[in-house]
Amino acid sequence: MIAYAVSDTWALVGRHMRHIARIPEKLLSITLMPVAYVVIFGCLFGTAIAVPGGDYREYLMAGIFTQTMLSNISNTALGVADDLGNGLVDRFRSLPMSQPAVLVGRTVSALVLSALSCTVMAVVGFAIGWRVHHGVGPALAAFGLLLLLGFAMAWLGALIGLLVRGPEAISAVAFVIVMPLTFLSNAFIPLGGLPAWLRTVCEWNPISAVIAACRELFGNPTALTGTALPSRHPVPMSVALTLVVIVVVAPLATRAYRTAVAR
Amino acid sequence: MDIAIQAEGLRKRYGDHEALRGVDITVPAGEVLGVLGPNGAGKTTTVRILATLLEADSGRASVAGFDVTKQPRQVRGRIGLTGQYAAVDERLTGRENLRLIGTLYRLGRKAAKARADALLERFELTEAADRPVKTYSGGMRRRLDLAASLIGEPAVLFLDEPTTGLDLTSRLALWEMIREQVGNGVTVLLTTQYLEEADQLADRIAVIDGGQVIADGTPDELKGKVGGERLQVTVGSRAQLPEVVRVLAGVSAGSPTVDEAACGVSIPLLDGISAIAGAASALESLGVEVTDFGVSRPSLDDVFLALTGRSAAPVRTP
């Protein structure tokens, strides 16, 4: 049973990897965009924002890495909705294959793209002065955490794709989710200056926790002054919050898939 | 296994809309059942329930000897499904599509490869096999889709409007390929809006409307229900129609029907061909200009009209 699920997932990951090879534009969007963010935010905002205890570019990088993981929401949602709309989901569901493999194949493929984005961003970040200060082990742990978040966001995207379906509607829903997650967080600014209630909201945003944890693991300035649990223990809290998202969303998406048929 | 598909009392409701209101279907192994009906009649819902994609609210169904709700995996291992749109991955090549489906059908990598090659050959797609599907024509996509549904050599094949939107040549080619599967002993459930398609391919026809099977039988039995042969006369000018109607009414017990636009009159031939001679001589003595004179058998369109009181969707003749 498990062996079949793994081999079916593997076959579908192969399908998605072929897509990337066929549509180089897709590759551009997941590599060039983050690079543009690094350069634009790093070089422009870097001159205007001061971070207590460090350099803004170093502070910024974890924010950009994390923000890029959020793009898995719309990418996965659009892919799933496309499969649903053109009848492929009907076909998969009529095959004697492992049914969860369809969504797992999708989300695992999203991880491959995320890893690629991270690599490109890290190289560009290094070029503009970002450094890792605590050695390779913690840095790899930070990237592991980023990919875990990317995985969670891909599952969220799968759920949205199955429920929302239309590409325009998906873009709108993804925007409504990604905007507050990104900007009600410590991605671009330290939270120290915010009103207390807003700071609490931002601190409990799982995205903030992941960003803070990455900063800690990279040895970059964290500028953490908050008292909320995720600010005091960013690494364990970020892992916990991300796992909660996966544990809630993945079964919901799997259930939505089981009853989804093309309309 | 004598009965390949059996459905009893299938019901399905979407909100206020009752899509199926108790559908009963029986298809003996090796036969082709044509499910005929207009858009929204419940054809696709029926297929989806039988192909394990959808659960019925009530009723039971078994396919290839397995219950569709209790043993979906066993059912899936024995069916092929071709839906209304070609369900293939546009960005992969034809060969990659078939290999992927073959792998997911648990054929094993090697067997999936061989089977893909054989099907590409059979469906005349070998030349296009290594091109992305998005470069294919509509007919090629449908052929690839049908090939994909045959990957696992299924015992039961569901074809949901397999030729909708295809041009004449592609339709004829697809019909030929479907007949070949039937020749191999595959049981087929085919839904269609095209009367001619059901007439051409099906051993038996179930006419479905408003979520219920309203008639079933062989094409000939259904045609028999509407009445037998009719004599059809077309005259040169509309002014002569009343005269012709009067004369023809005298030679047959049935009452004539008039098609003013076509200048045509038809009467049922209740007592066989004897009326034909009478009609011919009566028309001759009347001296009207007859442009067409012939016997027609009822089409399935007539059947549909008689059963439902309306025509069967957009009728296209190939």
Coordinates of C-alpha atoms in Angstrom, one line a residue:
Chain A
M1 CA 0.0 0.0 0.0
I2 CA 2.7 2.5 1.1
A3 CA 5.0 1.2 -1.6
Y4 CA 2.4 2.0 -4.2
A5 CA 1.7 5.4 -2.8
V6 CA 5.4 6.2 -3.0
S7 CA 5.8 4.9 -6.6
D8 CA 2.6 6.7 -7.7
T9 CA 3.8 9.9 -6.1
W10 CA 7.1 9.5 -7.7
A11 CA 5.5 9.1 -11.2
L12 CA 3.5 12.3 -10.6
V13 CA 6.5 14.2 -9.4
G14 CA 8.1 13.2 -12.7
R15 CA 5.1 14.6 -14.5
H16 CA 5.5 18.0 -12.8
M17 CA 9.3 18.1 -13.4
R18 CA 8.6 17.6 -17.1
H19 CA 6.2 20.6 -16.9
I20 CA 9.1 22.7 -15.6
A21 CA 11.3 21.6 -18.5
R22 CA 8.5 22.4 -21.0
I23 CA 7.7 25.8 -19.6
P24 CA 10.9 27.6 -18.8
E25 CA 8.9 30.8 -18.1
K26 CA 7.6 29.1 -14.9
L27 CA 11.2 28.6 -13.8
L28 CA 11.9 32.3 -14.4
S29 CA 9.0 33.4 -12.3
I30 CA 10.1 31.3 -9.3
T31 CA 13.8 32.4 -9.6
L32 CA 13.8 35.9 -11.1
M33 CA 11.0 37.3 -8.9
P34 CA 12.7 36.5 -5.6
V35 CA 16.0 37.8 -7.0
A36 CA 14.3 41.0 -7.9
Y37 CA 12.9 41.2 -4.3
V38 CA 16.3 40.7 -2.8
V39 CA 17.9 43.4 -5.0
I40 CA 15.0 45.9 -4.8
F41 CA 14.2 45.5 -1.1
G42 CA 17.8 45.0 -0.1
C43 CA 19.2 48.0 -2.0
L44 CA 16.2 50.4 -1.8
F45 CA 14.7 49.7 1.6
G46 CA 18.1 49.0 3.0
T47 CA 18.9 52.7 2.8
A48 CA 15.7 53.8 4.6
I49 CA 15.2 51.2 7.3
A50 CA 17.5 50.7 10.3
V51 CA 17.5 47.5 12.2
P52 CA 18.6 47.5 15.8
G53 CA 21.8 45.6 16.2
G54 CA 22.6 44.8 12.6
D55 CA 22.5 45.3 8.9
Y56 CA 19.1 45.6 7.1
R57 CA 20.2 43.4 4.2
E58 CA 21.0 40.6 6.6
Y59 CA 17.7 41.2 8.4
L60 CA 15.8 41.2 5.2
M61 CA 16.9 37.9 3.6
A62 CA 14.9 35.6 5.9
G63 CA 11.9 37.7 5.1
I64 CA 12.4 37.3 1.4
F65 CA 13.0 33.6 1.7
T66 CA 9.8 33.1 3.6
Q67 CA 7.8 35.3 1.4
T68 CA 8.8 33.2 -1.6
M69 CA 7.5 30.1 0.2
L70 CA 4.1 31.8 0.1
S71 CA 4.0 31.8 -3.7
N72 CA 3.4 28.0 -3.4
I73 CA -0.2 28.9 -2.5
S74 CA -1.2 30.3 -5.8
N75 CA 1.1 28.1 -7.9
T76 CA -0.3 24.9 -6.4
A77 CA -3.9 26.2 -6.4
L78 CA -3.7 27.0 -10.1
G79 CA -2.1 23.7 -11.0
V80 CA -4.7 21.7 -9.1
A81 CA -7.6 23.7 -10.5
D82 CA -6.2 23.2 -14.0
D83 CA -6.1 19.4 -13.5
L84 CA -9.7 19.5 -12.2
G85 CA -11.0 21.7 -15.0
N86 CA -9.6 19.7 -17.9
G87 CA -10.8 16.3 -16.5
L88 CA -7.4 14.9 -15.4
V89 CA -8.6 14.6 -11.9
D90 CA -11.5 12.5 -13.1
R91 CA -9.1 10.3 -14.9
F92 CA -6.8 9.9 -11.9
R93 CA -9.8 9.2 -9.7
S94 CA -10.9 6.4 -12.1
L95 CA -7.5 4.7 -11.9
P96 CA -6.6 2.0 -9.4
M97 CA -3.8 4.2 -8.1
S98 CA -3.1 5.7 -4.7
Q99 CA -5.5 8.7 -4.5
P100 CA -3.6 10.8 -2.0
A101 CA -0.5 10.5 -4.3
V102 CA -2.1 13.1 -6.7
L103 CA -1.9 15.9 -4.1
V104 CA 1.3 14.6 -2.5
G105 CA 2.9 14.5 -5.9
R106 CA 1.9 18.2 -6.4
T107 CA 3.1 19.4 -3.0
V108 CA 6.4 17.5 -3.2
S109 CA 7.0 19.0 -6.6
A110 CA 6.3 22.4 -5.2
L111 CA 9.1 21.7 -2.7
V112 CA 11.6 21.0 -5.5
L113 CA 10.8 24.4 -7.0
S114 CA 11.0 26.0 -3.6
A115 CA 14.5 24.5 -3.0
L116 CA 15.6 25.9 -6.3
S117 CA 14.3 29.4 -5.4
C118 CA 16.1 29.2 -2.1
T119 CA 19.4 28.3 -3.8
V120 CA 19.2 31.1 -6.3
M121 CA 18.2 33.6 -3.6
A122 CA 21.0 32.5 -1.3
V123 CA 23.5 33.1 -4.1
V124 CA 22.2 36.5 -4.9
G125 CA 21.9 37.4 -1.2
F126 CA 25.5 36.4 -0.7
A127 CA 26.5 38.7 -3.5
I128 CA 24.8 41.7 -1.9
G129 CA 26.4 41.0 1.5
W130 CA 24.2 38.5 3.3
R131 CA 26.1 36.1 5.5
V132 CA 25.4 33.0 7.6
H133 CA 27.1 33.3 11.0
H134 CA 26.4 30.1 12.8
G135 CA 27.8 27.6 10.4
V136 CA 26.3 25.1 7.9
G137 CA 24.2 23.0 10.3
P138 CA 21.9 25.7 11.6
A139 CA 21.7 27.3 8.1
L140 CA 20.6 23.9 6.7
A141 CA 18.1 23.7 9.5
A142 CA 16.7 27.1 8.5
F143 CA 16.3 26.0 4.9
G144 CA 14.6 22.8 6.2
L145 CA 12.2 25.0 8.1
L146 CA 11.6 27.2 5.0
L147 CA 10.8 24.1 3.0
L148 CA 8.4 22.8 5.7
L149 CA 6.6 26.1 5.4
G150 CA 6.6 25.8 1.6
F151 CA 5.1 22.3 2.0
A152 CA 2.4 23.7 4.2
M153 CA 1.6 26.5 1.8
A154 CA 1.4 24.1 -1.1
W155 CA -1.2 22.1 0.8
L156 CA -3.1 25.3 1.5
G157 CA -2.9 26.0 -2.2
A158 CA -4.2 22.5 -3.1
L159 CA -7.2 23.1 -0.8
I160 CA -7.9 26.5 -2.3
G161 CA -7.6 25.1 -5.9
L162 CA -10.1 22.3 -5.2
L163 CA -12.6 24.6 -3.5
V164 CA -12.2 27.8 -5.6
R165 CA -11.5 26.4 -9.1
G166 CA -11.5 29.5 -11.3
P167 CA -8.1 31.0 -12.0
E168 CA -9.2 34.6 -11.4
A169 CA -10.9 33.7 -8.2
I170 CA -7.9 31.8 -7.1
S171 CA -5.6 34.7 -7.7
A172 CA -7.9 36.9 -5.7
V173 CA -8.2 34.4 -2.8
A174 CA -4.4 33.8 -2.8
F175 CA -3.8 37.6 -2.7
V176 CA -6.2 38.0 0.2
I177 CA -4.3 35.3 2.1
V178 CA -0.8 36.2 1.2
M179 CA -1.0 40.0 1.7
P180 CA -1.8 40.0 5.4
L181 CA 0.5 37.0 6.0
T182 CA 3.4 38.9 4.5
F183 CA 2.8 42.4 5.8
L184 CA 1.4 41.6 9.2
S185 CA 4.7 40.0 9.9
N186 CA 8.3 40.9 10.7
A187 CA 9.4 40.2 7.1
F188 CA 10.4 43.8 6.3
I189 CA 10.2 45.7 9.5
P190 CA 11.0 45.0 13.1
L191 CA 7.9 44.9 15.2
G192 CA 9.2 46.9 18.1
G193 CA 7.5 50.1 17.0
L194 CA 4.0 48.7 16.5
P195 CA 1.0 49.3 18.8
A196 CA 0.8 46.5 21.3
W197 CA -2.3 44.8 19.9
L198 CA -1.0 44.8 16.3
R199 CA 2.3 43.5 17.5
T200 CA 0.7 40.6 19.2
V201 CA -1.2 39.8 15.9
C202 CA 2.1 40.0 14.0
E203 CA 4.0 37.9 16.5
W204 CA 1.5 35.0 16.3
N205 CA 1.5 35.0 12.5
P206 CA 3.3 31.7 11.7
I207 CA 5.2 33.6 9.0
S208 CA 6.8 35.8 11.6
A209 CA 7.8 32.8 13.7
V210 CA 9.4 31.2 10.7
I211 CA 11.2 34.4 9.8
A212 CA 12.5 34.9 13.3
A213 CA 13.6 31.3 13.5
C214 CA 15.5 31.6 10.3
R215 CA 17.2 34.8 11.4
E216 CA 18.2 33.1 14.6
L217 CA 19.6 30.0 12.8
F218 CA 21.4 32.1 10.2
G219 CA 22.8 34.3 12.9
N220 CA 21.3 37.4 11.3
P221 CA 19.8 40.2 13.4
T222 CA 16.4 39.2 14.8
A223 CA 15.4 42.5 16.4
L224 CA 13.0 40.5 18.6
T225 CA 11.6 42.6 21.5
G226 CA 8.2 40.9 21.8
T227 CA 6.9 38.8 24.7
A228 CA 4.6 36.5 22.8
L229 CA 5.6 32.8 22.8
P230 CA 6.7 32.7 19.1
S231 CA 9.0 35.7 19.8
R232 CA 10.7 34.1 22.8
H233 CA 11.1 30.7 21.2
P234 CA 11.0 31.2 17.5
V235 CA 12.5 27.9 16.4
P236 CA 10.3 25.4 18.2
M237 CA 7.2 27.6 17.8
S238 CA 7.7 28.1 14.1
V239 CA 8.0 24.3 13.6
A240 CA 4.9 23.7 15.7
L241 CA 2.8 26.4 14.0
T242 CA 3.8 25.1 10.5
L243 CA 3.0 21.5 11.5
V244 CA -0.4 22.6 12.8
V245 CA -1.1 24.2 9.4
I246 CA -0.1 20.9 7.6
V247 CA -2.1 18.7 10.0
V248 CA -5.2 20.8 9.6
V249 CA -5.0 21.6 5.9
A250 CA -3.7 18.4 4.3
P251 CA -6.6 16.2 5.5
L252 CA -9.1 18.9 4.4
A253 CA -7.5 19.0 0.9
T254 CA -7.4 15.2 0.7
R255 CA -11.1 15.1 1.6
A256 CA -12.0 17.8 -1.0
Y257 CA -10.1 15.8 -3.6
R258 CA -12.0 12.6 -2.9
T259 CA -15.3 14.2 -3.8
A260 CA -14.0 16.6 -6.5
V261 CA -15.2 16.1 -10.0
A262 CA -14.9 18.3 -13.0
R263 CA -17.9 20.5 -13.6
Chain B
M1 CA -19.6 -12.9 -15.1
D2 CA -22.8 -12.5 -17.2
I3 CA -23.8 -9.0 -16.2
A4 CA -21.0 -6.4 -16.6
I5 CA -22.9 -3.3 -15.4
Q6 CA -25.9 -3.4 -13.1
A7 CA -27.5 -0.3 -11.5
E8 CA -30.6 -0.3 -9.4
G9 CA -32.5 2.7 -8.3
L10 CA -29.7 5.2 -8.5
R11 CA -30.6 8.6 -7.1
K12 CA -28.5 11.7 -6.9
R13 CA -29.5 15.2 -5.8
Y14 CA -27.5 18.4 -6.1
G15 CA -29.2 20.9 -3.8
D16 CA -32.7 21.4 -5.2
H17 CA -32.0 19.7 -8.4
E18 CA -32.7 16.0 -8.7
A19 CA -30.1 14.8 -11.2
L20 CA -31.1 11.1 -11.0
R21 CA -34.5 9.9 -9.9
G22 CA -34.0 6.2 -9.8
V23 CA -31.9 4.9 -12.8
D24 CA -31.9 1.2 -13.5
I25 CA -29.4 -0.1 -16.0
T26 CA -28.3 -3.7 -16.9
V27 CA -25.6 -4.4 -19.5
P28 CA -24.7 -8.0 -20.2
A29 CA -21.0 -8.6 -20.7
G30 CA -19.7 -7.9 -24.2
E31 CA -22.6 -5.7 -25.1
V32 CA -22.8 -2.0 -26.0
L33 CA -25.4 0.1 -24.2
G34 CA -26.0 3.5 -25.7
V35 CA -27.4 6.0 -23.1
L36 CA -29.2 8.6 -25.1
G37 CA -30.6 11.8 -23.8
P38 CA -30.4 15.6 -24.0
N39 CA -28.0 17.8 -22.0
G40 CA -28.8 17.6 -18.3
A41 CA -30.7 14.4 -18.6
G42 CA -28.4 12.6 -16.1
K43 CA -26.1 10.8 -18.5
T44 CA -22.8 12.1 -17.1
T45 CA -24.0 11.7 -13.5
T46 CA -24.8 8.1 -14.2
V47 CA -21.4 7.4 -15.7
R48 CA -19.6 9.1 -12.8
I49 CA -21.4 7.0 -10.3
L50 CA -20.6 3.8 -12.2
A51 CA -17.0 4.9 -12.6
T52 CA -16.6 5.4 -8.8
L53 CA -16.1 9.2 -9.2
L54 CA -19.4 10.1 -7.4
E55 CA -21.4 8.4 -4.7
A56 CA -25.1 7.9 -5.3
D57 CA -27.5 9.2 -2.6
S58 CA -29.3 5.8 -2.8
G59 CA -29.5 2.7 -5.0
R60 CA -26.8 0.2 -5.8
A61 CA -24.5 -0.4 -8.6
S62 CA -21.9 -3.0 -9.5
V63 CA -19.4 -3.0 -12.4
A64 CA -17.4 -6.1 -13.5
G65 CA -18.8 -7.9 -10.5
F66 CA -17.8 -5.4 -7.9
D67 CA -19.8 -2.9 -5.9
V68 CA -18.9 0.6 -6.9
T69 CA -19.1 2.1 -3.4
K70 CA -17.7 -0.9 -1.4
Q71 CA -15.0 -2.0 -3.7
P72 CA -14.0 1.0 -5.7
R73 CA -10.4 -0.1 -6.2
Q74 CA -11.4 -3.4 -7.7
V75 CA -13.8 -1.6 -10.0
R76 CA -11.1 1.0 -11.0
G77 CA -8.8 -1.9 -11.9
R78 CA -11.3 -3.1 -14.5
I79 CA -12.7 0.0 -16.1
G80 CA -11.6 2.6 -18.6
L81 CA -13.1 6.0 -18.6
T82 CA -13.2 8.6 -21.4
G83 CA -14.9 11.8 -20.3
Q84 CA -16.5 14.6 -22.2
Y85 CA -13.2 16.4 -22.6
A86 CA -9.9 14.8 -23.5
A87 CA -8.5 14.3 -20.1
V88 CA -4.8 14.3 -21.0
D89 CA -1.9 16.5 -19.9
E90 CA -1.5 19.1 -22.6
R91 CA 2.1 19.8 -21.7
L92 CA 3.3 16.2 -21.9
T93 CA 3.8 14.3 -25.1
G94 CA 1.3 11.7 -26.2
R95 CA 3.8 9.0 -25.3
E96 CA 4.5 10.5 -21.8
N97 CA 0.8 10.7 -21.1
L98 CA 0.2 7.0 -21.9
R99 CA 3.2 5.9 -20.0
L100 CA 2.2 7.9 -16.9
I101 CA -1.3 6.5 -17.0
G102 CA 0.1 3.0 -17.5
T103 CA 2.4 3.4 -14.6
L104 CA -0.5 4.6 -12.4
Y105 CA -2.6 1.7 -13.6
R106 CA 0.1 -0.5 -12.0
L107 CA 1.3 -2.1 -15.2
G108 CA 4.9 -1.7 -14.2
R109 CA 7.3 0.6 -15.9
K110 CA 8.3 -1.8 -18.7
A111 CA 4.9 -3.0 -19.5
A112 CA 3.5 0.6 -19.4
K113 CA 6.1 1.5 -22.0
A114 CA 5.3 -1.3 -24.3
R115 CA 1.6 -0.8 -24.0
A116 CA 1.9 2.9 -24.7
D117 CA 3.8 2.2 -27.9
A118 CA 1.3 -0.4 -29.0
L119 CA -1.6 2.0 -28.4
L120 CA 0.1 4.9 -30.1
E121 CA 0.5 2.6 -33.1
R122 CA -3.1 1.4 -33.1
F123 CA -4.5 4.9 -32.7
E124 CA -2.3 6.2 -35.5
L125 CA -0.5 8.6 -33.2
T126 CA 3.0 7.2 -33.6
E127 CA 4.2 10.1 -35.7
A128 CA 2.9 12.7 -33.2
A129 CA 3.9 10.6 -30.1
D130 CA 6.8 12.8 -29.0
R131 CA 5.0 16.1 -29.5
P132 CA 3.3 17.9 -26.6
V133 CA -0.4 17.2 -26.7
K134 CA -1.3 20.9 -27.0
T135 CA -0.1 20.7 -30.6
Y136 CA -2.7 17.9 -31.3
S137 CA -5.9 18.4 -33.2
G138 CA -9.3 17.7 -31.5
G139 CA -9.5 14.3 -33.1
M140 CA -6.0 13.3 -32.1
R141 CA -6.7 14.3 -28.5
R142 CA -9.8 12.2 -28.4
R143 CA -7.9 9.3 -29.8
L144 CA -5.2 9.7 -27.2
D145 CA -7.9 10.0 -24.5
L146 CA -9.5 6.7 -25.7
A147 CA -6.0 5.1 -25.9
A148 CA -5.4 6.2 -22.3
S149 CA -8.7 4.6 -21.1
L150 CA -7.6 1.3 -22.7
I151 CA -4.2 1.2 -21.1
G152 CA -5.2 -1.4 -18.5
E153 CA -7.1 -3.5 -21.0
P154 CA -10.3 -2.9 -19.1
A155 CA -13.3 -5.2 -19.2
V156 CA -15.7 -2.3 -19.1
L157 CA -15.3 0.9 -20.9
F158 CA -17.3 4.1 -20.2
L159 CA -17.4 6.6 -23.0
D160 CA -19.1 9.8 -22.0
E161 CA -20.0 11.6 -25.3
P162 CA -16.8 10.5 -26.9
T163 CA -17.3 12.3 -30.2
T164 CA -18.9 15.6 -29.1
G165 CA -17.4 18.4 -31.1
L166 CA -15.5 16.2 -33.5
D167 CA -15.6 16.5 -37.3
L168 CA -17.0 13.8 -39.5
T169 CA -13.7 12.0 -40.3
S170 CA -12.6 11.9 -36.7
R171 CA -16.0 10.6 -35.6
L172 CA -15.9 7.8 -38.1
A173 CA -12.4 6.9 -37.1
L174 CA -13.3 6.9 -33.4
W175 CA -16.4 4.8 -34.1
E176 CA -14.2 2.3 -35.9
M177 CA -11.8 2.1 -32.9
I178 CA -14.7 1.7 -30.5
R179 CA -16.1 -1.2 -32.6
E180 CA -12.7 -2.8 -32.5
Q181 CA -12.8 -2.8 -28.7
V182 CA -16.3 -4.3 -28.8
G183 CA -14.9 -7.0 -31.1
N184 CA -12.4 -7.8 -28.4
G185 CA -15.2 -8.5 -26.0
V186 CA -15.1 -5.2 -24.0
T187 CA -18.4 -4.1 -22.5
V188 CA -19.2 -0.5 -23.4
L189 CA -21.5 2.0 -21.9
L190 CA -21.7 5.0 -24.2
T191 CA -23.5 8.2 -23.6
T192 CA -24.4 10.4 -26.5
Q193 CA -26.6 13.2 -27.7
Y194 CA -26.3 11.9 -31.2
L195 CA -29.0 9.5 -32.3
E196 CA -27.0 8.3 -35.1
E197 CA -24.1 7.4 -32.9
A198 CA -26.3 5.2 -30.6
D199 CA -27.8 3.6 -33.7
Q200 CA -24.4 2.9 -35.2
L201 CA -22.6 1.5 -32.1
A202 CA -25.2 0.3 -29.6
D203 CA -26.7 -3.2 -29.2
R204 CA -29.3 -1.7 -26.8
I205 CA -30.3 1.8 -26.1
A206 CA -31.5 3.4 -22.9
V207 CA -33.3 6.7 -23.4
I208 CA -32.8 8.9 -20.4
D209 CA -34.6 12.1 -19.6
G210 CA -35.1 14.0 -16.4
G211 CA -33.0 11.6 -14.4
Q212 CA -34.9 8.5 -15.4
V213 CA -34.7 5.8 -18.0
I214 CA -37.9 6.4 -20.0
A215 CA -37.4 3.7 -22.6
D216 CA -35.0 0.9 -23.4
G217 CA -34.5 -1.7 -26.0
T218 CA -32.7 -2.5 -29.2
P219 CA -32.7 0.4 -31.8
D220 CA -35.3 -1.6 -33.8
E221 CA -37.6 -2.1 -30.8
L222 CA -37.5 1.6 -30.0
K223 CA -38.2 2.5 -33.6
G224 CA -41.1 0.0 -33.5
K225 CA -42.6 1.9 -30.6
V226 CA -43.1 5.0 -32.7
G227 CA -44.8 3.1 -35.4
G228 CA -43.5 1.4 -38.5
E229 CA -42.7 2.6 -41.9
R230 CA -44.0 5.8 -43.4
L231 CA -44.6 6.9 -47.0
Q232 CA -43.1 10.2 -47.7
V233 CA -44.2 12.4 -50.6
T234 CA -42.8 15.7 -51.6
V235 CA -44.5 17.8 -54.2
G236 CA -43.4 20.7 -56.4
S237 CA -45.7 23.5 -55.1
R238 CA -47.2 24.3 -51.8
A239 CA -50.6 25.0 -53.4
Q240 CA -51.0 21.3 -54.2
L241 CA -50.5 20.1 -50.6
P242 CA -54.2 20.1 -49.5
E243 CA -55.1 18.0 -52.6
V244 CA -52.3 15.6 -51.9
V245 CA -53.3 15.3 -48.2
R246 CA -56.9 14.5 -49.2
V247 CA -55.8 11.8 -51.7
L248 CA -53.3 10.1 -49.3
A249 CA -55.8 10.1 -46.5
G250 CA -57.9 7.8 -48.6
V251 CA -55.2 5.1 -49.1
S252 CA -54.2 4.6 -45.5
A253 CA -55.9 4.2 -42.2
G254 CA -53.4 6.5 -40.5
S255 CA -53.7 10.3 -40.7
P256 CA -51.2 12.2 -42.8
T257 CA -48.8 14.7 -41.3
V258 CA -47.8 17.8 -43.3
D259 CA -44.5 19.6 -43.5
E260 CA -45.4 22.9 -45.2
A261 CA -41.9 24.2 -45.4
A262 CA -40.6 21.2 -47.2
C263 CA -43.8 20.7 -49.3
G264 CA -44.0 17.2 -47.9
V265 CA -46.7 14.9 -46.6
S266 CA -46.2 11.6 -44.9
I267 CA -48.6 8.8 -43.9
P268 CA -48.0 5.7 -41.8
L269 CA -48.0 2.5 -43.9
L270 CA -50.3 0.5 -41.6
D271 CA -51.2 -2.2 -44.0
G272 CA -47.8 -2.8 -45.6
I273 CA -46.8 -1.8 -49.0
S274 CA -50.3 -2.2 -50.7
A275 CA -51.0 1.4 -49.9
I276 CA -47.9 2.5 -51.9
A277 CA -49.4 1.4 -55.2
G278 CA -52.7 3.1 -54.3
A279 CA -51.0 6.3 -53.4
A280 CA -48.9 6.3 -56.6
S281 CA -51.9 5.9 -58.9
A282 CA -54.0 8.4 -56.9
L283 CA -51.2 11.0 -57.2
E284 CA -50.8 10.3 -60.9
S285 CA -54.5 10.7 -61.6
L286 CA -54.4 14.0 -59.7
G287 CA -51.7 15.2 -62.0
V288 CA -49.5 16.8 -59.3
E289 CA -45.8 17.2 -59.7
V290 CA -44.2 14.7 -57.4
T291 CA -40.5 15.5 -56.7
D292 CA -39.9 12.8 -54.2
F293 CA -41.7 9.6 -53.3
G294 CA -40.3 7.1 -50.8
V295 CA -40.6 4.9 -47.7
S296 CA -38.8 5.9 -44.6
R297 CA -38.2 4.1 -41.4
P298 CA -38.4 6.1 -38.2
S299 CA -35.1 7.6 -36.9
L300 CA -34.1 7.6 -33.3
D301 CA -35.0 11.3 -33.4
D302 CA -38.6 10.3 -34.1
V303 CA -38.3 7.9 -31.1
F304 CA -37.0 10.7 -28.9
L305 CA -39.7 13.1 -30.0
A306 CA -42.4 10.5 -29.4
L307 CA -41.1 9.7 -26.0
T308 CA -40.4 13.1 -24.6
G309 CA -42.4 15.4 -26.8
R310 CA -39.4 17.3 -27.9
S311 CA -36.4 16.9 -30.1
A312 CA -33.2 15.4 -28.9
A313 CA -30.8 18.2 -28.6
P314 CA -28.8 19.6 -31.5
V315 CA -29.1 17.0 -34.2
R316 CA -26.0 16.7 -36.3
T317 CA -25.8 14.3 -39.2
P318 CA -22.3 13.3 -40.2

